Coordinates of C-alpha atoms and ligand atoms in Angstrom, one line a residue:
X1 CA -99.3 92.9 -13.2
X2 CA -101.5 93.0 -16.0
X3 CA -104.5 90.3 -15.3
X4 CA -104.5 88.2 -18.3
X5 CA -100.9 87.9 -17.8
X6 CA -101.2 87.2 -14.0
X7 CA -103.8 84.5 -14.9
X8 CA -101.3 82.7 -17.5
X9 CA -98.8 82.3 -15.0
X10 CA -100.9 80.1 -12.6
X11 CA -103.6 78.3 -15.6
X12 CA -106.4 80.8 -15.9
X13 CA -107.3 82.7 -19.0
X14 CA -109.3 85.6 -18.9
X15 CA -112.6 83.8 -19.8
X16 CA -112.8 81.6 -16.7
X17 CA -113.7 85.0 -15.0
X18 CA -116.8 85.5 -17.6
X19 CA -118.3 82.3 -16.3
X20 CA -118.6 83.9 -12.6
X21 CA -122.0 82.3 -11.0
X22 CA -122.7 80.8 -7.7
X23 CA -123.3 77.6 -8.8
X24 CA -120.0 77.5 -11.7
X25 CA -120.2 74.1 -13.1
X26 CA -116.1 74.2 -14.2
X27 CA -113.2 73.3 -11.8
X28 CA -111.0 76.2 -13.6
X29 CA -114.0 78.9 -12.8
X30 CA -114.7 77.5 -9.0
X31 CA -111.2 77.7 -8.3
X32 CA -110.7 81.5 -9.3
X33 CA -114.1 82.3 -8.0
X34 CA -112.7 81.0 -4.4
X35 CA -109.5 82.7 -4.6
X36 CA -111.2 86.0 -5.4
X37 CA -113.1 85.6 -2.4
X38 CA -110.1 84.7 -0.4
X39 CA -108.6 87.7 -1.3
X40 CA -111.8 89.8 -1.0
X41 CA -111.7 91.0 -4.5
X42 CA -114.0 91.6 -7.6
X43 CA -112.4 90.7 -10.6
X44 CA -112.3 94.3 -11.8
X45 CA -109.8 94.8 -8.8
X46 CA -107.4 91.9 -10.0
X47 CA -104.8 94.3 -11.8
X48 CA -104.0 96.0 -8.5
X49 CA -103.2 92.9 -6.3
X50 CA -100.4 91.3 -6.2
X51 CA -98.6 88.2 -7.2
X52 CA -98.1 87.4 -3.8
X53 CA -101.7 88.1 -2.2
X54 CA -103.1 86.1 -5.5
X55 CA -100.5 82.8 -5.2
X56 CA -101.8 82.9 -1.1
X57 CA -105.0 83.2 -2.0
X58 CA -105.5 80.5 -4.7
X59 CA -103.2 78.0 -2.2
X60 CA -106.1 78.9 0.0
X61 CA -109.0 78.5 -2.7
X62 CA -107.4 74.8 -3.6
X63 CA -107.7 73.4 -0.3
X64 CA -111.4 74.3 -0.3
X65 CA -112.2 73.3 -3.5
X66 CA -113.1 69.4 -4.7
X67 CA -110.7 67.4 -5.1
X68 CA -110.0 64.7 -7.6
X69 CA -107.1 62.8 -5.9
X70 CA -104.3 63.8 -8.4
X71 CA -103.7 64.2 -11.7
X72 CA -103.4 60.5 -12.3
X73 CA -107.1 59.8 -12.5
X74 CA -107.8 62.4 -15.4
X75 CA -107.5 61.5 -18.9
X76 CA -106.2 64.7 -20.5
X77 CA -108.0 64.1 -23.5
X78 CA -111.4 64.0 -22.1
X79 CA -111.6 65.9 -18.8
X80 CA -110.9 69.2 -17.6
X81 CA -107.5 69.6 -16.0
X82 CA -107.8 69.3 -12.3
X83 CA -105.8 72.5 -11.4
X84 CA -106.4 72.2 -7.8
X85 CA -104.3 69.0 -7.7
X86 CA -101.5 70.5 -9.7
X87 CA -98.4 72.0 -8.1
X88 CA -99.0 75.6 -8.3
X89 CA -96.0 76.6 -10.4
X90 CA -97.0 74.1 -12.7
X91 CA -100.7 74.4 -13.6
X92 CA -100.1 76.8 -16.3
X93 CA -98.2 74.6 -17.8
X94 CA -99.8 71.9 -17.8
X95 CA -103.0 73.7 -19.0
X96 CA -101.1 75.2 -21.9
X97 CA -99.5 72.2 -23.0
X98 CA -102.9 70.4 -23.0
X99 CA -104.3 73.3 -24.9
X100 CA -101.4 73.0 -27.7
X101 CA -102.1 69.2 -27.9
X102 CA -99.3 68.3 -25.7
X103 CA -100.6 66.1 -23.2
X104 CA -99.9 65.7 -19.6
X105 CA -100.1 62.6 -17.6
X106 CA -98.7 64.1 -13.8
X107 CA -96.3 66.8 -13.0
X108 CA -94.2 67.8 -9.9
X109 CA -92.9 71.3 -8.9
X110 CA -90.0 69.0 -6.8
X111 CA -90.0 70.7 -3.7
X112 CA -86.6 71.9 -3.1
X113 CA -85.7 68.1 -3.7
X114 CA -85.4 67.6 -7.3
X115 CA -86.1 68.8 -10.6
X116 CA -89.4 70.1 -11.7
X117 CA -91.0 67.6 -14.0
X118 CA -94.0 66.7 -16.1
X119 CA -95.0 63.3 -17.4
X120 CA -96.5 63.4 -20.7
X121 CA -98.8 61.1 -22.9
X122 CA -97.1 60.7 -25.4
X123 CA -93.6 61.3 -26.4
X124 CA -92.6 64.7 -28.1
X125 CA -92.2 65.1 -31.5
X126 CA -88.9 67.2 -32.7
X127 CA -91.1 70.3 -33.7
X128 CA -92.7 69.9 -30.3
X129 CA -89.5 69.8 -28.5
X130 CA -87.7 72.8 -30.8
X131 CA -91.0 74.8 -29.7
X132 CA -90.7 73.8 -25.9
X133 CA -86.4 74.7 -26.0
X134 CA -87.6 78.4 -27.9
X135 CA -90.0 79.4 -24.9
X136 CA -87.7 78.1 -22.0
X137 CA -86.8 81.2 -20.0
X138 CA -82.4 81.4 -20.4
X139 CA -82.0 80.5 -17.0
X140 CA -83.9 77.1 -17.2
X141 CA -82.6 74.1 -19.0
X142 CA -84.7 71.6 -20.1
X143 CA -84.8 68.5 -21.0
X144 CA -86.6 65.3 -22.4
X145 CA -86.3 62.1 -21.0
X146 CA -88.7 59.5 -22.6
X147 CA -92.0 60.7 -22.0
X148 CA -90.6 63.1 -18.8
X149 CA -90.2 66.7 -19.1
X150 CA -87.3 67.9 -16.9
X151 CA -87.6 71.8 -16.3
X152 CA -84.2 73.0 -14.3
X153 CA -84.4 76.2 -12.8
X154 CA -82.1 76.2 -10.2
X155 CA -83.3 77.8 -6.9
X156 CA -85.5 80.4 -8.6
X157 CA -88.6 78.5 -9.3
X158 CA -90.5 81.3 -10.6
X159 CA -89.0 80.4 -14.0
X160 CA -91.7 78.1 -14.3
X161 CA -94.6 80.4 -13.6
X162 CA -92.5 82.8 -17.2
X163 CA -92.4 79.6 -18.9
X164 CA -96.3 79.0 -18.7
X165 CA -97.0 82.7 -19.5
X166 CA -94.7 82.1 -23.0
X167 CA -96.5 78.5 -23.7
X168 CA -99.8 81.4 -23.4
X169 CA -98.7 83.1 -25.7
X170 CA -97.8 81.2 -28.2
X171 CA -101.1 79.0 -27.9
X172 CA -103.0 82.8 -28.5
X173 CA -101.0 84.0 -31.2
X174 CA -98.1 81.5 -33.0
X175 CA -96.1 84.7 -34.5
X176 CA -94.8 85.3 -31.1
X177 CA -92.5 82.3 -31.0
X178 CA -90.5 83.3 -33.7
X179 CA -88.9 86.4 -31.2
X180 CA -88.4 84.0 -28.7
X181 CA -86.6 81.9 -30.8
X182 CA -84.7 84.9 -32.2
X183 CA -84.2 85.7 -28.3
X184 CA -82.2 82.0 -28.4
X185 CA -80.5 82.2 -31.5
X186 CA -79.3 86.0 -29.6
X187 CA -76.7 83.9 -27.3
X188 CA -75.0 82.3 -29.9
X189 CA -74.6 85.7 -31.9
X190 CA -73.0 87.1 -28.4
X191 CA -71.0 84.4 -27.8
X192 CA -69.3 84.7 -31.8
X193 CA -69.5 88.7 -31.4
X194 CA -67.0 88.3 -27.9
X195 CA -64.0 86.1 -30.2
X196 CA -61.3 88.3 -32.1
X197 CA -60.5 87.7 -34.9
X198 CA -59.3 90.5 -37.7
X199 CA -57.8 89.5 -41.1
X200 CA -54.9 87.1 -40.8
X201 CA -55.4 86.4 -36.9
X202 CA -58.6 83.9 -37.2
X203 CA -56.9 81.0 -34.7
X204 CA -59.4 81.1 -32.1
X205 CA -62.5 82.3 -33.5
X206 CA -62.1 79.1 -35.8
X207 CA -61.1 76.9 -33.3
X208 CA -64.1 77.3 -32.0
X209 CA -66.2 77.2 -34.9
X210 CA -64.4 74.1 -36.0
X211 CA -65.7 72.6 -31.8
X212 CA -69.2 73.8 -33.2
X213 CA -68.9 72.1 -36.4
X214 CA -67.5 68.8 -35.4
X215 CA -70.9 67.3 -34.0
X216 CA -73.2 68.4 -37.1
X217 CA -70.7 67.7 -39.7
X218 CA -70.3 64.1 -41.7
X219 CA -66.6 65.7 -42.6
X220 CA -65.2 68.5 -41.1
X221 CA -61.9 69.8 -42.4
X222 CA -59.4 73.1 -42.3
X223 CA -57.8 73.6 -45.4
X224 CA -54.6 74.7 -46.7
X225 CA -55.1 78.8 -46.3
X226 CA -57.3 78.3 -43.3
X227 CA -61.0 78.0 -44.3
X228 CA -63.0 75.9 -42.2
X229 CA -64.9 73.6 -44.6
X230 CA -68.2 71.0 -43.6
X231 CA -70.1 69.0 -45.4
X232 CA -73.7 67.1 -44.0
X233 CA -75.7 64.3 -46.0
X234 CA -79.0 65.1 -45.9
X235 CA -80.0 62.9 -48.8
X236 CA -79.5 62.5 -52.6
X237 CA -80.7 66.0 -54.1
X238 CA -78.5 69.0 -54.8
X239 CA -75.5 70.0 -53.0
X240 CA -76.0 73.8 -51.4
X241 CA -72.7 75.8 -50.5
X242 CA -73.3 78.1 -47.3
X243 CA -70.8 80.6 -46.8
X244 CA -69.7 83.1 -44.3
X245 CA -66.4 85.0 -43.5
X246 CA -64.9 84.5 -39.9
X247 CA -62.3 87.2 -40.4
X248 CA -63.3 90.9 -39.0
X249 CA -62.2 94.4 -40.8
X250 CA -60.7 95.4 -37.5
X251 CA -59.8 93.7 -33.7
X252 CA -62.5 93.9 -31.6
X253 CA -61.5 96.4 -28.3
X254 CA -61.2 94.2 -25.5
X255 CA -62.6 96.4 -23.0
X256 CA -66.1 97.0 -24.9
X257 CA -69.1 95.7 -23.8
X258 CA -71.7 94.9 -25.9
X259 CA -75.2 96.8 -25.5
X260 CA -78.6 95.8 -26.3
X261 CA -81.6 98.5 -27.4
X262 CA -84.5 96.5 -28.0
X263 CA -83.3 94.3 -30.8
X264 CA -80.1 96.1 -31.6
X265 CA -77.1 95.2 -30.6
X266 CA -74.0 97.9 -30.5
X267 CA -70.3 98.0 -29.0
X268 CA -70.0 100.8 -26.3
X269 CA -65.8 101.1 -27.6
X270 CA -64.3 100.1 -31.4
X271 CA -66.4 97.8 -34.0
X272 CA -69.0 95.2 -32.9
X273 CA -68.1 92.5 -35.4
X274 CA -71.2 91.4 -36.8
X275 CA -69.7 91.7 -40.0
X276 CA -69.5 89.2 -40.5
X277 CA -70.2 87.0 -37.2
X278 CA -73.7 87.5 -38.0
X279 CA -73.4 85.5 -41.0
X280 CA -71.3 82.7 -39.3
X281 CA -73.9 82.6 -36.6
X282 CA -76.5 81.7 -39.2
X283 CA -74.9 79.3 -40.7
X284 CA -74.1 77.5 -37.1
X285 CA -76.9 77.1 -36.4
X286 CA -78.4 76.1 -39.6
X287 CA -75.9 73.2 -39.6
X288 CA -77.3 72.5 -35.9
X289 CA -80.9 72.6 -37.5
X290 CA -80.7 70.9 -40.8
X291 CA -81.4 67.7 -40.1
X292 CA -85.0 68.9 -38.9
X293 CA -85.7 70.4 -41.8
X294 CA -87.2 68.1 -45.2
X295 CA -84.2 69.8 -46.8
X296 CA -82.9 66.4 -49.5
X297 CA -79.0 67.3 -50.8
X298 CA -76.2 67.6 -49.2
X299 CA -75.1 71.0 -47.0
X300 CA -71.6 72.5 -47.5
X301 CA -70.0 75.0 -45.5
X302 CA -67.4 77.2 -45.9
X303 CA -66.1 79.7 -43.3
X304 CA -63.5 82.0 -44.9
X305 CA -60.4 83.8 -43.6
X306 CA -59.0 87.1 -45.1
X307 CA -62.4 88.3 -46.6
X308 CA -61.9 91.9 -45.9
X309 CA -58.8 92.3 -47.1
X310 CA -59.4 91.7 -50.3
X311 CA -61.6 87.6 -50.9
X312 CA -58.4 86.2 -50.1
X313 CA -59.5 83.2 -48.6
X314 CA -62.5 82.2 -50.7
X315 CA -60.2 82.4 -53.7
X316 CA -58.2 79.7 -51.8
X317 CA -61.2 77.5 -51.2
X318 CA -60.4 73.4 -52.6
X319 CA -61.7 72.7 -56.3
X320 CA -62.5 69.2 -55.1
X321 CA -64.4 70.7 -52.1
X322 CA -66.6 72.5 -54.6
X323 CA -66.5 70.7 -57.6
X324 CA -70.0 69.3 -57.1
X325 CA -71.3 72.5 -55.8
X326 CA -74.5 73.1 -57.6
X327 CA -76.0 76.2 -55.9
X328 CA -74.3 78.9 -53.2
X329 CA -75.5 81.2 -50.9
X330 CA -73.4 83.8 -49.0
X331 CA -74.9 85.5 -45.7
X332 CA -72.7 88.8 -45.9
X333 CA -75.1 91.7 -47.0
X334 CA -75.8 94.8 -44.7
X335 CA -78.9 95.6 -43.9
X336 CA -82.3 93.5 -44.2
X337 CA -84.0 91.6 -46.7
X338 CA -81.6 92.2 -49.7
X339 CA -80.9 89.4 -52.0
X340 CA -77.8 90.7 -54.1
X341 CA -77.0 88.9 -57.5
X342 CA -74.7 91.2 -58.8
X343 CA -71.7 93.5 -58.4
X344 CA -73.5 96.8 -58.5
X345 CA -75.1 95.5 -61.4
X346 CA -72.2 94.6 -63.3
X347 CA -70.7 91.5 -62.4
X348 CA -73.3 89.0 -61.9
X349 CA -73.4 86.3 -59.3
X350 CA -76.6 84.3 -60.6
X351 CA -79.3 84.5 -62.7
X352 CA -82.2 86.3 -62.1
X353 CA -84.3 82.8 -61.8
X354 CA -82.0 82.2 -58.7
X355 CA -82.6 85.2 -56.8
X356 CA -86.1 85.2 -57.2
X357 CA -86.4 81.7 -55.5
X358 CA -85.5 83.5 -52.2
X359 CA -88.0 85.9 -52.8
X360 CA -90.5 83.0 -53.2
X361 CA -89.0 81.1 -49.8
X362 CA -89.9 84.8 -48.3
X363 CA -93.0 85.4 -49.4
X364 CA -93.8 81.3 -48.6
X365 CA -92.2 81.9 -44.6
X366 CA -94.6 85.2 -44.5
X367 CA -91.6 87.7 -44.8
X368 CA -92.7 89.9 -48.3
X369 CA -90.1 91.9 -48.5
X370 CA -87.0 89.9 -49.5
X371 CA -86.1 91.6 -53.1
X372 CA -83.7 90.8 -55.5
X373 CA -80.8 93.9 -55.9
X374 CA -77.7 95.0 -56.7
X375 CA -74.8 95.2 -53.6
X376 CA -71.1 95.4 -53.7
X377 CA -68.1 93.0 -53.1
X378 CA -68.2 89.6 -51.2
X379 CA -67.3 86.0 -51.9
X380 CA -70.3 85.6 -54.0
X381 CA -67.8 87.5 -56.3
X382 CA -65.9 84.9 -56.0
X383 CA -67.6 81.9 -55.8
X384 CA -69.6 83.0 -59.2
X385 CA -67.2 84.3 -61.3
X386 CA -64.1 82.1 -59.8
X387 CA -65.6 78.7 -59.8
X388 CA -68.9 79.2 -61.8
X389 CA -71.1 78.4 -59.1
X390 CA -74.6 80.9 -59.3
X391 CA -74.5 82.7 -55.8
X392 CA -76.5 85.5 -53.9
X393 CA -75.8 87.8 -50.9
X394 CA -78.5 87.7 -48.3
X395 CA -78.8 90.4 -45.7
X396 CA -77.3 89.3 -42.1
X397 CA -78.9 92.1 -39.9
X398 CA -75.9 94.4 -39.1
X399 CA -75.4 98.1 -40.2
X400 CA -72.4 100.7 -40.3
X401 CA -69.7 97.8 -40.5
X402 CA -66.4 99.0 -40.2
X403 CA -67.4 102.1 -38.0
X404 CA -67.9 102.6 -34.5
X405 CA -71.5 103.3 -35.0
X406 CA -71.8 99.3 -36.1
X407 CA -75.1 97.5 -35.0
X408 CA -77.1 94.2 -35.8
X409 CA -80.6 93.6 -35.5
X410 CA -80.8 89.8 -34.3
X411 CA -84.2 89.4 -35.6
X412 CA -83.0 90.2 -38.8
X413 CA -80.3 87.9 -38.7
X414 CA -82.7 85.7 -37.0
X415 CA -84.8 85.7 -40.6
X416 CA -82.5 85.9 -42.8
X417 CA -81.6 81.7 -41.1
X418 CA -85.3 81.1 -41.4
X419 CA -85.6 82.3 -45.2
X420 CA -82.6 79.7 -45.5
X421 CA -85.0 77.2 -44.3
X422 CA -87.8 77.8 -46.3
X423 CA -85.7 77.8 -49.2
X424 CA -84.3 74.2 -47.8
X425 CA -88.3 73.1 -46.7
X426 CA -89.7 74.0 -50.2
X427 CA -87.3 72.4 -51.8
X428 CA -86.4 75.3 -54.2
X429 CA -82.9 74.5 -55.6
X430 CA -83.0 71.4 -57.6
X431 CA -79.4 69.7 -59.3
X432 CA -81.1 70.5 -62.7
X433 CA -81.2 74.2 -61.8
X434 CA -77.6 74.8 -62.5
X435 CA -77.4 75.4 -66.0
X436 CA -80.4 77.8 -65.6
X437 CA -79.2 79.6 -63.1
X438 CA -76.4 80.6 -65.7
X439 CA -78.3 80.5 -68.6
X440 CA -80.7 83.6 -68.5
X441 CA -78.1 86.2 -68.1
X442 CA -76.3 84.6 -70.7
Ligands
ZN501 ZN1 -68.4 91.2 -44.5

């Protein structure tokens, strides 16, 4: 195992091994210094050993060590972590927490007898908890209870020792959490891709998206063609329309198996169905996530039957449902990073002004190369020249719909929810916008 990596996973960083002397003043340094010599090692020779010969030797190292009589009597904001007196699956947590300015009071691996556990100083904030949730390993669960962290991992407690080598991470460089949390956001795309669901046979796939809805949504309704339509108050500002299609072009082969390359997902037999799953998944999950967010307005959603056979069901969508709709934005484009405004350049969903506000939310979340462009058919279409509300198309990951050869990226669907977000965080779409979104291509 790789030694900085191997460090992480029990509380050391690399530069606890630069302070090697006889007479090391830090606990962290004494305590790798002793386990090294346990092991009879130089820390040139770490790489080769080990997790095994390294866990035995630094159980060794902290019984020889000082002491302080348990985590209780440090004050995490003035001294340094007392490692020793730290469960050994936990100390890298702990350390890394402390390091991102998450505080901990005690902690407790539990022993075969209950939960692993952490007590910190304060209690989390929701950015700190949404971190913690991105960088749990899939087979943990955790939990917050008060000021108690509750990590369950079942009987493999190594979990814990991955957890504090992803909390590393993340303290070194932040732009690593955002593929964890795509890694997340992965599950729920699975679990949409695995529901049939072709044109006119949408029952289950929207039962459950209505048992996903029902939490998030202040009103929650299914409506006379069989659109699935939600609405969230998040304040008095603009109301946003969110839109994606539940149908697919084709049913999904039940005996396919879907395969993962990296970040690609494919089906092994028939289509894969992220068109347009991908798009319902983002928009699941923004629901989930909205209230997190500064967004000020009120959140609509619409999830549409009969798309691909010809924009039935948006055409269906309630006047009343949409009548106060001031802005709309679609998640149905192949590809990544397209922001279409217009029907091959013909029909036009928005103004120009509207599309470049997600280019401005992309270059604001660090992501450059959102660009306005032309694209084909989808209920943007509709929901611009229908009902008058200015609409784009934003990229949801996937590739070669309708063939075999489909695929989705899940990062890229992954970014395409956080450019969503940024739009909401900034604050870009304002009621007043409406007119101008028109206007200009008037
Ligand atoms: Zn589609």
């Amino acid at each position: 195992m790789e030694t900085t990596k191997l460090l992480a996973r029990y509380g050391f960083k690399a530069s606890d091994l630069n302070e090697f002397s006889s007479d090391c003043k830090f606990h962290a340094c004494e305590l790798l210094q002793r386990t090294l010599y346990n092991i009879g090692i130089t820390p040139y020779q770490l790489e080769n050993v080990s997790e095994e010969r390294f866990a035995a030797g630094l159980q060794e190292a902290s019984r020889q060590v000082e002491r302080f009589g348990g985590e209780y009597l440090i004050n995490p904001l003035m001294g340094e972590l007392p490692l020793a007196d730290i469960d050994l699956h936990m100390r890298g947590i702990c350390r890394w927490l402390n390091e991102l300015g998450i505080y901990t009071l005690y902690s407790c691996e539990g022993h075969g007898r209950r939960v692993p556990r952490i007590g910190t100083l304060m209690r989390l904030t929701s950015k700190q908890d949404e971190l913690l949730r991105a960088l749990a390993p899939n087979e943990m669960t955790i939990r917050f209870r008060g000021k108690e962290i509750h990590l369950d991992c079942g009987s493999s407690i190594e979990h814990l020792l991955q957890f504090a080598e992803r909390i590393y991470e993340v303290s070194v460089d932040p732009k690593g959490l955002m593929l964890y949390e795509a890694e997340r956001f992965k599950n729920l795309l699975i679990e949409l891709l695995s529901i049939p669901g072709e044109s006119n046979n949408e029952g289950e796939i929207r039962q459950q998206i209505l048992g996903k809805m029902r939490r998030p949504s202040d009103d929650l309704f299914m409506d006379r063609d069989g659109n699935v339509c939600a609405t969230i108050y998040c304040g008095e500002g603009p109301t946003v329309l969110l839109s994606a299609h539940m149908d697919m072009y084709q049913e999904l082969d039940m005996d396919r198996k879907i395969i993962q390359n990296g970040t690609i997902l494919y089906s092994t037999k028939g289509i894969l169905g992220a068109d347009d799953r991908a798009g319902v998944a983002v928009l699941v999950e923004l629901a989930n996530k909205i209230h997190r967010t500064t967004f000020n307005g009120t959140l609509k959603l619409a999830f549409t039957v009969k798309e691909e056979i010809g924009l039935i069901g948006s055409q269906k969508l309630e006047p009343c449902f949409l009548s106060d709709v001031d802005a709309a934005i679609v998640v149905d484009r192949r590809g990544a990073r397209d922001i279409v405004t217009s029907y091959s350049g013909v029909v036009p969903f928005c103004s120009q002004e509207y599309g470049m506000i997600f280019e401005k939310a992309g270059k604001l979340a660090g992501m450059e190369d959102w660009k306005v462009t032309a694209g084909g058919s989808s209920d943007a279409k509709i929901l611009a020249q229908k009902f008058g509300i200015p609409s784009v198309n934003l990229s949801a990951g996937y590739k070669n719909e309708h063939t075999e050869r489909e695929q989705v990226d899940y990062v890229c669907t992954y970014q395409t929810l956080k450019l969503i977000e940024s739009v909401f965080h900034h604050q870009l779409i304002e009621v007043r916008n409406k007119e101008d979104f028109w206007n200009m291509i008037k």
